[in-house]
């Protein structure tokens, strides 16, 4: 960041400006980004989109209106249907923020006409219809997008949420990959895999490996507190832990890749929309989440993934052997999207973590964690298998 700032101070060209703006957004420096881009009238499509996101992150109505204007300029600058859809999806968010719900709905529908694969537009339109207690509209949207070739986490999640809101709880559970009620964790409809990883080559004991890995993560130069726009609250994160300076992270990811291969063998031929959407090629993306007493994750899915999961590096004993949900992972559906009654009927499945446990599940499966209230740290590495 400092190097790019210094370079831009010496030569304020459009290439460096765009690079600096991107870094400012990643670093949550929203005020600096708005200050950087707002005076210019020659912004690119990317810069208008970055400016809109930064304005929205400041969370005032005035900034939301500025973001709306930026998305309109981005739409005018777009050179492809994918870009037009992205600009409209973001404009729909600004309109929702401004209370213009019907305008937002029309904008998001317009985005999906340009690009049926636009995840954010799908997510936001589904949320509007669920808030209006119109799950039939969500199911109609999902069917239409599926007919046009869409198959992503937001689409699968929208179907499950709509089914739950209609009262079709068993169908919703199967859609999320959690299995029918009363079915054990290895039931045929349960798409979650749980395993204790073996130590990687060169290590005889997984506990010794985890202890060394925890030290490596806690000393990682990418460690930062909080990250706007993620499901993490009051947590420490490493967005890209697999660096050359983190050899144990790379060893872990190799073990995770082997475990994923075993999971893929298990689901081969499975008759489920998610399994049928298995990507021909994918990349493994990872990040680290470290929670202290108050940290937790809100209900979320991993919209860019197909298969997601978590590996527990360090879990305090009182979580592993406890009785309350503090520090645990829960699968379910969010009350704020489907309503309390539907969420309660769907139910929550809680997994009590321990050092060395790895879970893998469909990326569209909603999950969350709870504050553990302890002085000790809980350390995990999350991952996505992302289609290329």
XYZ file of C-alpha atoms in Angstrom:
388
model
C 0.000 0.000 0.000
C 2.718 2.493 1.012
C 4.660 1.807 -2.178
C 1.627 2.375 -4.396
C 0.697 5.547 -2.493
C 4.224 6.875 -2.977
C 4.244 5.940 -6.653
C 0.900 7.653 -7.234
C 2.094 10.776 -5.425
C 4.969 10.979 -7.916
C 2.922 10.183 -11.010
C -0.851 10.545 -10.779
C -1.749 8.494 -13.831
C -4.926 6.436 -14.321
C -3.219 3.038 -14.000
C -1.715 3.791 -10.589
C -4.916 5.522 -9.507
C -6.945 2.403 -10.258
C -4.419 0.170 -8.515
C -4.381 2.391 -5.442
C -8.188 2.521 -5.337
C -8.370 -1.271 -5.426
C -5.915 -1.560 -2.537
C -7.796 1.055 -0.528
C -11.019 -0.927 -0.864
C -9.316 -4.165 0.175
C -7.872 -2.391 3.213
C -11.259 -0.887 4.182
C -9.859 2.637 3.678
C -13.194 3.872 2.348
C -12.767 7.563 3.173
C -9.397 7.630 1.422
C -10.866 5.902 -1.620
C -13.738 8.392 -1.884
C -11.283 11.272 -1.500
C -9.060 9.764 -4.198
C -11.714 9.154 -6.849
C -14.499 11.691 -6.274
C -12.751 14.721 -7.856
C -12.115 12.941 -11.175
C -14.434 12.964 -14.177
C -12.473 10.391 -16.190
C -13.064 7.333 -14.003
C -13.123 3.896 -15.586
C -15.854 1.292 -15.128
C -13.797 -0.386 -12.403
C -13.181 2.894 -10.580
C -16.870 3.838 -10.616
C -17.688 0.424 -9.157
C -14.992 0.813 -6.489
C -16.279 4.281 -5.631
C -19.837 2.973 -5.298
C -18.729 0.174 -2.975
C -16.732 2.574 -0.809
C -19.671 4.963 -0.556
C -22.010 2.146 0.454
C -19.544 1.027 3.115
C -19.829 4.454 4.772
C -23.499 3.603 5.392
C -25.193 6.991 5.136
C -28.105 7.897 2.875
C -26.033 10.638 1.242
C -23.306 8.143 0.427
C -25.879 5.645 -0.849
C -27.149 8.277 -3.268
C -23.604 9.008 -4.413
C -23.115 5.272 -4.897
C -26.258 5.139 -7.042
C -24.874 7.878 -9.274
C -21.579 6.006 -9.569
C -23.353 2.825 -10.635
C -25.244 4.759 -13.303
C -21.952 6.063 -14.659
C -20.494 2.549 -14.485
C -23.470 1.246 -16.451
C -22.822 3.826 -19.162
C -19.156 2.783 -19.299
C -19.838 -0.980 -19.379
C -18.623 -2.804 -22.475
C -20.185 -6.239 -21.885
C -23.376 -7.757 -20.547
C -21.436 -9.095 -17.559
C -20.329 -5.570 -16.658
C -23.824 -4.180 -17.225
C -25.266 -6.823 -14.926
C -22.658 -6.110 -12.246
C -23.379 -2.375 -12.356
C -27.121 -2.981 -12.131
C -26.701 -5.458 -9.279
C -24.803 -2.825 -7.319
C -27.337 -0.134 -8.252
C -30.060 -2.401 -6.917
C -28.239 -2.480 -3.597
C -28.100 1.324 -3.490
C -31.811 1.584 -4.305
C -32.659 -0.886 -1.558
C -30.536 1.124 0.855
C -32.444 4.265 -0.191
C -35.804 2.570 0.387
C -36.753 2.390 -3.301
C -37.678 -1.291 -3.150
C -39.713 -1.533 -6.361
C -37.018 0.310 -8.302
C -34.455 -2.075 -6.834
C -36.530 -5.102 -7.855
C -36.794 -3.835 -11.439
C -33.067 -3.058 -11.529
C -32.103 -6.511 -10.251
C -34.411 -8.236 -12.733
C -32.767 -6.160 -15.467
C -29.337 -7.295 -14.250
C -30.349 -10.947 -14.486
C -31.641 -10.455 -18.015
C -28.146 -9.345 -18.961
C -26.390 -12.121 -17.044
C -28.217 -15.080 -15.436
C -25.039 -15.929 -13.529
C -24.938 -12.616 -11.597
C -24.720 -13.853 -8.005
C -25.317 -10.563 -6.206
C -28.402 -9.774 -8.270
C -29.795 -13.231 -7.520
C -29.091 -12.848 -3.795
C -30.605 -9.364 -3.559
C -33.713 -10.116 -5.608
C -34.377 -13.259 -3.564
C -33.993 -11.258 -0.346
C -36.543 -8.682 -1.537
C -39.083 -11.355 -2.443
C -38.561 -13.265 0.794
C -39.018 -10.028 2.743
C -42.316 -9.584 0.877
C -43.281 -13.147 1.897
C -43.345 -14.187 -1.763
C -41.318 -17.412 -1.955
C -43.157 -18.380 -5.146
C -41.458 -15.465 -6.906
C -38.088 -16.735 -5.705
C -38.774 -20.251 -6.994
C -39.914 -18.837 -10.338
C -36.713 -16.799 -10.586
C -34.561 -19.802 -9.675
C -36.256 -22.010 -12.266
C -35.863 -19.356 -14.961
C -32.185 -18.819 -14.206
C -31.562 -22.562 -14.056
C -33.088 -22.921 -17.526
C -30.557 -20.336 -18.706
C -27.646 -22.344 -17.312
C -27.093 -20.714 -13.913
C -25.848 -23.032 -11.161
C -24.126 -21.242 -8.279
C -24.267 -21.015 -4.503
C -26.631 -18.038 -4.364
C -29.076 -19.774 -6.701
C -29.085 -23.020 -4.705
C -29.396 -21.091 -1.437
C -32.319 -19.054 -2.770
C -34.218 -22.231 -3.651
C -33.661 -23.685 -0.177
C -34.773 -20.478 1.547
C -37.908 -20.218 -0.579
C -38.818 -23.852 0.060
C -38.429 -23.298 3.796
C -40.629 -20.209 3.686
C -43.362 -22.173 1.886
C -43.242 -24.773 4.667
C -41.562 -27.470 2.558
C -38.978 -28.056 5.281
C -37.805 -31.528 4.242
C -37.272 -30.346 0.666
C -35.409 -27.293 1.965
C -33.139 -29.444 4.117
C -32.328 -31.728 1.212
C -31.713 -28.693 -1.020
C -29.120 -27.351 1.424
C -27.392 -30.723 1.629
C -28.256 -31.204 5.303
C -30.407 -34.296 4.803
C -33.920 -35.059 5.913
C -34.921 -34.688 9.548
C -33.838 -37.584 11.728
C -31.131 -38.627 9.300
C -27.650 -39.084 10.720
C -24.573 -37.220 9.490
C -23.786 -40.004 7.028
C -27.289 -40.200 5.556
C -27.604 -40.327 1.796
C -28.988 -36.783 1.595
C -26.307 -35.337 3.884
C -23.589 -33.712 1.807
C -21.376 -32.678 4.732
C -18.121 -34.578 5.206
C -16.341 -34.690 8.578
C -12.887 -36.153 9.161
C -9.833 -35.859 11.374
C -6.905 -35.056 9.120
C -3.776 -37.140 9.247
C -0.516 -35.270 9.898
C 1.196 -34.107 6.709
C 4.431 -35.671 5.469
C 7.297 -35.018 7.868
C 5.016 -34.851 10.907
C 4.205 -37.820 13.130
C 1.578 -36.122 15.249
C -1.321 -33.892 14.162
C -1.301 -32.064 17.512
C 2.355 -31.084 17.126
C 1.648 -29.930 13.577
C -1.344 -27.874 14.706
C 0.682 -26.215 17.468
C 3.370 -25.161 14.978
C 0.736 -24.082 12.449
C -1.001 -21.940 15.080
C 2.282 -20.165 15.825
C 2.823 -19.554 12.105
C -0.657 -18.079 11.685
C -0.449 -15.864 14.771
C 2.824 -14.405 13.446
C 1.538 -14.000 9.869
C 2.135 -10.492 8.425
C -1.334 -10.538 6.852
C -3.130 -10.805 10.201
C -5.655 -7.979 10.645
C -8.587 -7.203 12.908
C -12.025 -7.032 11.323
C -12.853 -6.910 7.610
C -15.835 -5.004 6.257
C -18.273 -6.964 4.128
C -17.485 -10.406 5.535
C -19.539 -12.596 7.853
C -16.862 -12.241 10.544
C -17.573 -9.966 13.505
C -14.988 -8.939 16.101
C -12.456 -11.372 14.665
C -8.902 -11.501 13.423
C -8.440 -12.607 9.815
C -5.747 -13.509 7.332
C -7.225 -13.127 3.865
C -4.398 -14.920 2.028
C -2.456 -17.150 4.435
C -0.788 -19.410 1.839
C 2.376 -17.390 1.213
C 5.973 -18.484 0.724
C 6.604 -17.433 4.309
C 3.889 -19.822 5.563
C 5.085 -23.332 4.624
C 2.852 -25.085 7.147
C -0.257 -23.480 5.659
C 0.731 -24.901 2.298
C 1.237 -28.341 3.878
C -2.226 -28.093 5.393
C -3.815 -27.141 2.082
C -2.256 -30.197 0.439
C -3.886 -32.380 3.110
C -7.191 -30.581 2.616
C -6.958 -31.135 -1.146
C -6.538 -34.879 -0.561
C -9.560 -34.910 1.750
C -11.607 -32.999 -0.833
C -10.685 -35.594 -3.457
C -12.146 -38.282 -1.195
C -15.329 -36.221 -0.785
C -15.627 -35.847 -4.557
C -15.387 -39.615 -4.959
C -18.246 -39.998 -2.469
C -20.622 -37.711 -4.355
C -19.819 -38.916 -7.871
C -23.076 -39.785 -9.577
C -25.213 -38.277 -6.817
C -28.572 -37.022 -8.112
C -28.569 -33.546 -6.573
C -28.510 -30.163 -8.364
C -25.370 -29.174 -6.463
C -23.557 -32.404 -7.365
C -24.557 -32.032 -11.005
C -23.023 -28.535 -10.972
C -19.596 -29.919 -10.032
C -17.050 -27.741 -11.862
C -14.731 -29.237 -14.443
C -11.866 -27.161 -13.023
C -11.513 -25.313 -9.740
C -9.028 -23.584 -7.455
C -8.625 -23.953 -3.684
C -8.954 -20.579 -1.928
C -8.243 -20.287 1.795
C -8.317 -17.741 4.620
C -7.836 -17.835 8.377
C -10.283 -16.754 11.092
C -9.128 -16.263 14.681
C -11.749 -15.563 17.335
C -11.240 -14.298 20.842
C -14.001 -14.092 23.453
C -16.527 -11.973 21.523
C -15.775 -13.015 17.936
C -18.288 -14.910 15.806
C -19.593 -15.400 12.278
C -23.100 -14.434 11.195
C -25.269 -16.650 8.983
C -23.672 -16.833 5.555
C -22.899 -18.896 2.487
C -19.769 -18.833 0.330
C -21.119 -17.417 -2.907
C -17.998 -17.896 -5.007
C -17.460 -21.506 -3.972
C -18.925 -24.833 -4.979
C -17.555 -26.808 -2.027
C -16.517 -25.039 1.177
C -15.191 -26.069 4.534
C -13.094 -25.421 7.589
C -10.130 -26.966 9.373
C -9.730 -26.389 13.108
C -6.153 -25.630 14.081
C -6.697 -24.741 17.733
C -9.884 -25.148 19.759
C -9.999 -24.450 23.515
C -10.841 -27.570 25.529
C -13.902 -25.953 27.067
C -15.400 -25.631 23.571
C -14.570 -29.187 22.558
C -15.950 -30.635 25.791
C -18.600 -28.002 26.485
C -22.365 -28.156 26.436
C -23.392 -24.703 25.198
C -22.993 -23.571 21.561
C -20.153 -21.133 22.292
C -17.387 -21.572 19.714
C -19.359 -24.189 17.775
C -20.351 -24.300 14.107
C -24.073 -24.359 13.337
C -25.907 -25.220 10.125
C -29.396 -23.833 9.532
C -31.083 -20.917 7.779
C -31.189 -17.225 8.758
C -34.263 -15.993 10.582
C -33.960 -12.519 9.097
C -34.499 -13.922 5.595
C -37.206 -16.570 6.050
C -38.811 -15.588 9.354
C -38.559 -17.065 12.827
C -41.137 -19.812 12.289
C -39.550 -21.215 9.130
C -36.055 -21.058 10.627
C -37.233 -22.847 13.779
C -38.996 -25.528 11.737
C -35.861 -26.050 9.654
C -33.812 -26.427 12.812
C -30.140 -26.024 13.626
C -27.470 -28.684 13.510
C -24.490 -27.934 15.749
C -20.984 -29.310 15.267
C -18.621 -29.180 18.235
C -15.101 -28.616 16.878
C -11.799 -30.058 18.023
C -8.164 -29.723 16.968
C -7.621 -31.478 13.638
C -11.274 -31.654 12.558
C -12.051 -30.834 8.928
C -15.529 -30.298 7.541
C -16.517 -29.896 3.895
C -20.010 -28.973 2.721
C -21.804 -27.376 -0.246
C -20.973 -23.692 -0.502
C -24.675 -22.770 -0.495
C -25.235 -24.308 2.962
C -25.918 -21.562 5.518
C -23.733 -21.715 8.609
C -22.641 -19.538 11.522
C -20.606 -19.614 14.740
C -21.148 -18.302 18.272
C -18.944 -16.249 20.641
C -17.087 -18.533 23.033
C -16.406 -15.993 25.787
C -12.925 -17.329 26.530
C -9.529 -15.706 26.870
C -8.038 -18.394 24.620
C -8.102 -18.116 20.834
C -9.972 -20.405 18.481
C -8.053 -20.702 15.201
C -9.399 -22.173 11.989
C -8.595 -22.140 8.282
C -11.619 -21.865 5.989
C -11.581 -22.749 2.316
C -13.557 -22.748 -0.917
C -13.241 -24.905 -3.977
C -14.022 -22.203 -6.533
C -14.997 -22.954 -10.132
C -12.657 -21.560 -12.765
